[in-house]
Amino acid sequence: MSAAYTLYAKPGFASTTIERLCSEARISNRAFYECFGGREELLQAVHERCVEESLTAVSKALQEAPNTLDGRIKAGIHAYIEFATADPRRARIMHVEVRRSGDVLTAARQRAVESFARLVEDASADYPEPAPLNRHLLALAVIGALQELLIEWVLGEPQPELDDLVGVAVHVFSRAFSPVS
């Protein structure tokens, strides 16, 4: 898992062979296949671990946040961006390699997005309805915006400042979930 975490982030999933994974991990090919059916299954395991850990970090931040919509938005976004960027390999695997892997992670990516959408919906459920919009679709839209911001952080030259990412994401989420006057 550790070797995959490093190699799938750089040079990337497409460039990482099983032989390279095994060499980096100092294990035999046979030992690899006793644990995983292939490099795709290993990528899924690494991705799912990142997603689970990020969901835990965001859930904890939401529980500790002030009980206001603004407080929850700021806490949740800050926790997610902080988690994803604390180790650039995580951000790259969760937001770049997951897309570059083609069909390998389509279902896993969709499950992750749905999990985060439920988290956003639950965190905003006690507050006024954000216009006459479907809350689930709105959650998906703001999650997409956050994903694109993190892709820009991973690939951008120059790399945006984390405070800028948080500020823009908070702005997008706050506007999206503000009740219509």
GROMACS .gro file of C-alpha atoms in nm:
model
  181
    1MET     CA    1   0.000   0.000   0.000
    2SER     CA    2   0.277   0.242   0.089
    3ALA     CA    3   0.460   0.181  -0.239
    4ALA     CA    4   0.136   0.232  -0.433
    5TYR     CA    5   0.064   0.549  -0.241
    6THR     CA    6   0.395   0.690  -0.356
    7LEU     CA    7   0.410   0.553  -0.711
    8TYR     CA    8   0.046   0.610  -0.802
    9ALA     CA    9   0.093   0.973  -0.705
   10LYS     CA   10   0.415   1.005  -0.904
   11PRO     CA   11   0.487   0.888  -1.173
   12GLY     CA   12   0.113   0.801  -1.175
   13PHE     CA   13  -0.111   0.500  -1.214
   14ALA     CA   14  -0.059   0.457  -1.588
   15SER     CA   15   0.321   0.454  -1.551
   16THR     CA   16   0.334   0.220  -1.254
   17THR     CA   17   0.385  -0.145  -1.333
   18ILE     CA   18   0.342  -0.434  -1.093
   19GLU     CA   19   0.714  -0.501  -1.120
   20ARG     CA   20   0.788  -0.144  -1.012
   21LEU     CA   21   0.539  -0.168  -0.726
   22CYS     CA   22   0.696  -0.493  -0.606
   23SER     CA   23   1.049  -0.353  -0.635
   24GLU     CA   24   0.952  -0.040  -0.438
   25ALA     CA   25   0.774  -0.249  -0.173
   26ARG     CA   26   1.053  -0.507  -0.166
   27ILE     CA   27   0.814  -0.796  -0.218
   28SER     CA   28   0.783  -1.066  -0.481
   29ASN     CA   29   0.523  -1.061  -0.755
   30ARG     CA   30   0.374  -1.369  -0.594
   31ALA     CA   31   0.336  -1.188  -0.261
   32PHE     CA   32   0.166  -0.902  -0.444
   33TYR     CA   33  -0.086  -1.133  -0.610
   34GLU     CA   34  -0.162  -1.300  -0.277
   35CYS     CA   35  -0.294  -0.962  -0.160
   36PHE     CA   36  -0.433  -0.801  -0.476
   37GLY     CA   37  -0.576  -0.917  -0.806
   38GLY     CA   38  -0.385  -0.648  -0.994
   39ARG     CA   39  -0.266  -0.291  -0.983
   40GLU     CA   40  -0.623  -0.169  -1.041
   41GLU     CA   41  -0.742  -0.341  -0.724
   42LEU     CA   42  -0.453  -0.187  -0.534
   43LEU     CA   43  -0.539   0.159  -0.669
   44GLN     CA   44  -0.895   0.109  -0.554
   45ALA     CA   45  -0.774   0.012  -0.205
   46VAL     CA   46  -0.547   0.318  -0.183
   47HIS     CA   47  -0.822   0.548  -0.311
   48GLU     CA   48  -1.080   0.404  -0.070
   49ARG     CA   49  -0.843   0.449   0.224
   50CYS     CA   50  -0.791   0.816   0.130
   51VAL     CA   51  -1.166   0.868   0.095
   52GLU     CA   52  -1.247   0.700   0.428
   53GLU     CA   53  -0.984   0.903   0.611
   54SER     CA   54  -1.104   1.228   0.454
   55LEU     CA   55  -1.467   1.152   0.539
   56THR     CA   56  -1.359   1.091   0.898
   57ALA     CA   57  -1.166   1.420   0.911
   58VAL     CA   58  -1.455   1.620   0.766
   59SER     CA   59  -1.715   1.450   0.988
   60LYS     CA   60  -1.509   1.527   1.297
   61ALA     CA   61  -1.468   1.891   1.190
   62LEU     CA   62  -1.843   1.923   1.131
   63GLN     CA   63  -1.920   1.782   1.477
   64GLU     CA   64  -1.685   2.033   1.637
   65ALA     CA   65  -1.796   2.330   1.422
   66PRO     CA   66  -2.019   2.611   1.542
   67ASN     CA   67  -2.381   2.515   1.485
   68THR     CA   68  -2.433   2.764   1.204
   69LEU     CA   69  -2.438   2.702   0.831
   70ASP     CA   70  -2.137   2.931   0.783
   71GLY     CA   71  -1.949   2.766   1.068
   72ARG     CA   72  -2.013   2.419   0.929
   73ILE     CA   73  -1.920   2.518   0.574
   74LYS     CA   74  -1.591   2.674   0.685
   75ALA     CA   75  -1.500   2.385   0.914
   76GLY     CA   76  -1.585   2.115   0.660
   77ILE     CA   77  -1.403   2.276   0.370
   78HIS     CA   78  -1.100   2.364   0.577
   79ALA     CA   79  -1.078   2.008   0.710
   80TYR     CA   80  -1.110   1.855   0.363
   81ILE     CA   81  -0.855   2.082   0.197
   82GLU     CA   82  -0.617   2.047   0.490
   83PHE     CA   83  -0.648   1.667   0.479
   84ALA     CA   84  -0.608   1.641   0.101
   85THR     CA   85  -0.310   1.876   0.081
   86ALA     CA   86  -0.126   1.769   0.397
   87ASP     CA   87   0.025   1.497   0.180
   88PRO     CA   88   0.027   1.597  -0.188
   89ARG     CA   89   0.015   1.228  -0.284
   90ARG     CA   90  -0.335   1.212  -0.135
   91ALA     CA   91  -0.461   1.508  -0.335
   92ARG     CA   92  -0.310   1.366  -0.652
   93ILE     CA   93  -0.457   1.018  -0.604
   94MET     CA   94  -0.802   1.143  -0.499
   95HIS     CA   95  -0.840   1.414  -0.763
   96VAL     CA   96  -0.607   1.346  -1.056
   97GLU     CA   97  -0.520   0.977  -1.077
   98VAL     CA   98  -0.877   0.873  -1.002
   99ARG     CA   99  -0.976   1.040  -1.329
  100ARG     CA  100  -0.673   0.925  -1.527
  101SER     CA  101  -0.732   0.563  -1.435
  102GLY     CA  102  -1.024   0.541  -1.677
  103ASP     CA  103  -1.292   0.291  -1.589
  104VAL     CA  104  -1.081   0.139  -1.310
  105LEU     CA  105  -1.219   0.369  -1.041
  106THR     CA  106  -1.546   0.487  -1.193
  107ALA     CA  107  -1.762   0.302  -0.940
  108ALA     CA  108  -1.532   0.383  -0.646
  109ARG     CA  109  -1.522   0.751  -0.745
  110GLN     CA  110  -1.900   0.759  -0.772
  111ARG     CA  111  -1.936   0.603  -0.425
  112ALA     CA  112  -1.697   0.861  -0.284
  113VAL     CA  113  -1.886   1.150  -0.442
  114GLU     CA  114  -2.216   1.012  -0.311
  115SER     CA  115  -2.069   0.980   0.040
  116PHE     CA  116  -1.952   1.340   0.034
  117ALA     CA  117  -2.285   1.454  -0.111
  118ARG     CA  118  -2.469   1.290   0.181
  119LEU     CA  119  -2.229   1.460   0.421
  120VAL     CA  120  -2.297   1.800   0.261
  121GLU     CA  121  -2.672   1.737   0.256
  122ASP     CA  122  -2.676   1.628   0.621
  123ALA     CA  123  -2.459   1.923   0.729
  124SER     CA  124  -2.695   2.169   0.560
  125ALA     CA  125  -3.027   1.996   0.635
  126ASP     CA  126  -3.110   2.197   0.948
  127TYR     CA  127  -3.088   2.527   0.765
  128PRO     CA  128  -3.331   2.707   0.531
  129GLU     CA  129  -3.380   2.559   0.188
  130PRO     CA  130  -3.133   2.705  -0.066
  131ALA     CA  131  -3.383   2.837  -0.317
  132PRO     CA  132  -3.615   2.595  -0.490
  133LEU     CA  133  -3.326   2.367  -0.580
  134ASN     CA  134  -3.267   1.999  -0.529
  135ARG     CA  135  -3.029   1.983  -0.229
  136HIS     CA  136  -2.864   1.662  -0.355
  137LEU     CA  137  -2.784   1.809  -0.697
  138LEU     CA  138  -2.658   2.125  -0.531
  139ALA     CA  139  -2.428   1.916  -0.310
  140LEU     CA  140  -2.293   1.738  -0.620
  141ALA     CA  141  -2.230   2.073  -0.790
  142VAL     CA  142  -2.030   2.222  -0.504
  143ILE     CA  143  -1.833   1.899  -0.461
  144GLY     CA  144  -1.740   1.922  -0.829
  145ALA     CA  145  -1.618   2.278  -0.776
  146LEU     CA  146  -1.406   2.169  -0.480
  147GLN     CA  147  -1.258   1.882  -0.683
  148GLU     CA  148  -1.158   2.119  -0.963
  149LEU     CA  149  -0.994   2.355  -0.713
  150LEU     CA  150  -0.785   2.068  -0.580
  151ILE     CA  151  -0.690   1.956  -0.931
  152GLU     CA  152  -0.567   2.311  -0.991
  153TRP     CA  153  -0.365   2.288  -0.668
  154VAL     CA  154  -0.208   1.960  -0.780
  155LEU     CA  155  -0.137   2.057  -1.142
  156GLY     CA  156  -0.131   2.437  -1.142
  157GLU     CA  157   0.178   2.638  -1.220
  158PRO     CA  158   0.207   2.835  -1.005
  159GLN     CA  159   0.027   2.635  -0.741
  160PRO     CA  160  -0.256   2.835  -0.578
  161GLU     CA  161  -0.223   2.921  -0.211
  162LEU     CA  162  -0.424   2.699   0.025
  163ASP     CA  163  -0.591   3.003   0.182
  164ASP     CA  164  -0.713   3.100  -0.165
  165LEU     CA  165  -0.855   2.750  -0.223
  166VAL     CA  166  -1.035   2.757   0.110
  167GLY     CA  167  -1.166   3.110   0.050
  168VAL     CA  168  -1.303   3.030  -0.295
  169ALA     CA  169  -1.456   2.699  -0.184
  170VAL     CA  170  -1.621   2.862   0.119
  171HIS     CA  171  -1.758   3.135  -0.109
  172VAL     CA  172  -1.902   2.881  -0.355
  173PHE     CA  173  -2.057   2.663  -0.082
  174SER     CA  174  -2.193   2.962   0.111
  175ARG     CA  175  -2.354   3.115  -0.196
  176ALA     CA  176  -2.494   2.783  -0.307
  177PHE     CA  177  -2.656   2.706   0.027
  178SER     CA  178  -2.767   3.057   0.124
  179PRO     CA  179  -3.143   3.091   0.142
  180VAL     CA  180  -3.303   3.311  -0.118
  181SER     CA  181  -3.430   3.638   0.027
   0.00000   0.00000   0.00000
